[in-house]
Short mmCIF file of C-alpha atoms in Angstrom, two decimals:
data_model
loop_
_atom_site.label_atom_id
_atom_site.label_comp_id
_atom_site.label_asym_id
_atom_site.label_seq_id
_atom_site.Cartn_x
_atom_site.Cartn_y
_atom_site.Cartn_z
CA UNK A 1 0.04 -0.10 -0.06
CA UNK A 2 0.94 3.64 -0.27
CA UNK A 3 0.75 6.39 2.29
CA UNK A 4 2.86 7.99 4.97
CA UNK A 5 3.52 6.63 8.41
CA UNK A 6 3.55 9.19 11.19
CA UNK A 7 4.05 9.32 14.73
CA UNK A 8 4.52 5.52 15.23
CA UNK A 9 5.69 4.14 18.68
CA UNK A 10 7.64 0.88 18.83
CA UNK A 11 8.32 0.46 22.51
CA UNK A 12 9.13 -2.37 24.84
CA UNK A 13 9.39 -5.21 22.21
CA UNK A 14 11.74 -8.32 21.81
CA UNK A 15 12.20 -9.10 18.09
CA UNK A 16 14.22 -12.35 17.70
CA UNK A 17 14.74 -15.03 15.32
CA UNK A 18 13.12 -13.71 12.20
CA UNK A 19 14.08 -14.65 8.60
CA UNK A 20 14.97 -11.15 7.11
CA UNK A 21 15.24 -8.13 9.08
CA UNK A 22 13.94 -7.45 12.70
CA UNK A 23 13.16 -4.02 11.83
CA UNK A 24 13.01 -2.55 8.41
CA UNK A 25 11.43 0.67 7.50
CA UNK A 26 12.24 0.07 3.72
CA UNK A 27 11.65 2.89 1.48
CA UNK A 28 8.49 4.15 2.88
CA UNK A 29 7.39 7.67 3.71
CA UNK A 30 7.67 8.77 7.31
CA UNK A 31 6.56 11.96 8.89
CA UNK A 32 6.25 13.23 12.37
CA UNK A 33 8.07 11.76 15.30
CA UNK A 34 8.58 7.99 15.07
CA UNK A 35 9.95 6.45 18.24
CA UNK A 36 11.86 3.27 18.76
CA UNK A 37 12.62 2.92 22.50
CA UNK A 38 13.62 0.14 24.85
CA UNK A 39 13.60 -2.89 22.52
CA UNK A 40 15.69 -5.95 22.11
CA UNK A 41 16.46 -6.86 18.50
CA UNK A 42 18.76 -9.49 17.89
CA UNK A 43 19.27 -13.11 16.24
CA UNK A 44 17.36 -11.90 13.03
CA UNK A 45 18.97 -12.46 9.59
CA UNK A 46 19.64 -8.66 9.82
CA UNK A 47 18.63 -6.88 13.09
CA UNK A 48 18.24 -3.34 11.37
CA UNK A 49 17.93 -2.83 7.84
CA UNK A 50 16.86 0.08 5.51
CA UNK A 51 16.88 3.71 6.80
CA UNK A 52 16.74 3.43 10.58
CA UNK A 53 17.18 7.28 10.64
CA UNK A 54 13.46 7.61 10.34
CA UNK A 55 13.20 6.88 14.02
CA UNK A 56 13.92 8.86 17.05
CA UNK A 57 15.70 6.04 18.98
CA UNK A 58 17.00 5.41 22.46
CA UNK A 59 17.75 2.71 24.85
CA UNK A 60 17.68 -0.25 22.39
CA UNK A 61 19.53 -3.33 22.23
CA UNK A 62 20.49 -4.39 18.57
CA UNK A 63 22.76 -7.45 18.23
CA UNK A 64 24.33 -6.25 14.99
CA UNK A 65 24.86 -2.53 15.63
CA UNK A 66 23.74 0.22 17.77
CA UNK A 67 20.90 2.44 16.78
CA UNK A 68 19.97 5.88 18.24
CA UNK A 69 21.23 7.21 21.53
CA UNK A 70 22.06 5.48 24.83
CA UNK A 71 22.25 2.09 23.26
CA UNK A 72 22.71 -0.77 25.57
CA UNK A 73 26.22 -2.30 24.80
CA UNK A 74 28.60 -5.19 26.08
CA UNK A 75 27.47 -8.22 27.83
CA UNK A 76 24.00 -7.78 29.21
CA UNK A 77 23.18 -9.47 32.46
CA UNK A 78 19.73 -9.77 33.82
CA UNK A 79 18.94 -9.79 37.53
CA UNK A 80 17.50 -13.03 39.29
CA UNK A 81 14.09 -11.68 40.59
CA UNK A 82 14.19 -14.34 43.38
CA UNK A 83 17.43 -13.10 44.96
#
């Protein structure tokens, strides 16, 4: 379909194990503020593809390369909720 995507929010998702890209805005038309925040995107054929610059992005974990500001990096350790 054709049209413009505007003011999209992609927040608090885990995108793992997909063939193709985890997130791929392709060559679509974007307007407004499109937010990519606090997501885990890893283990896909490509974690991020296309023009990721269409997003205002922060605090995301991408397996293949950081996207946006304040990316999570290094070895990520999760707390044991029972201890």
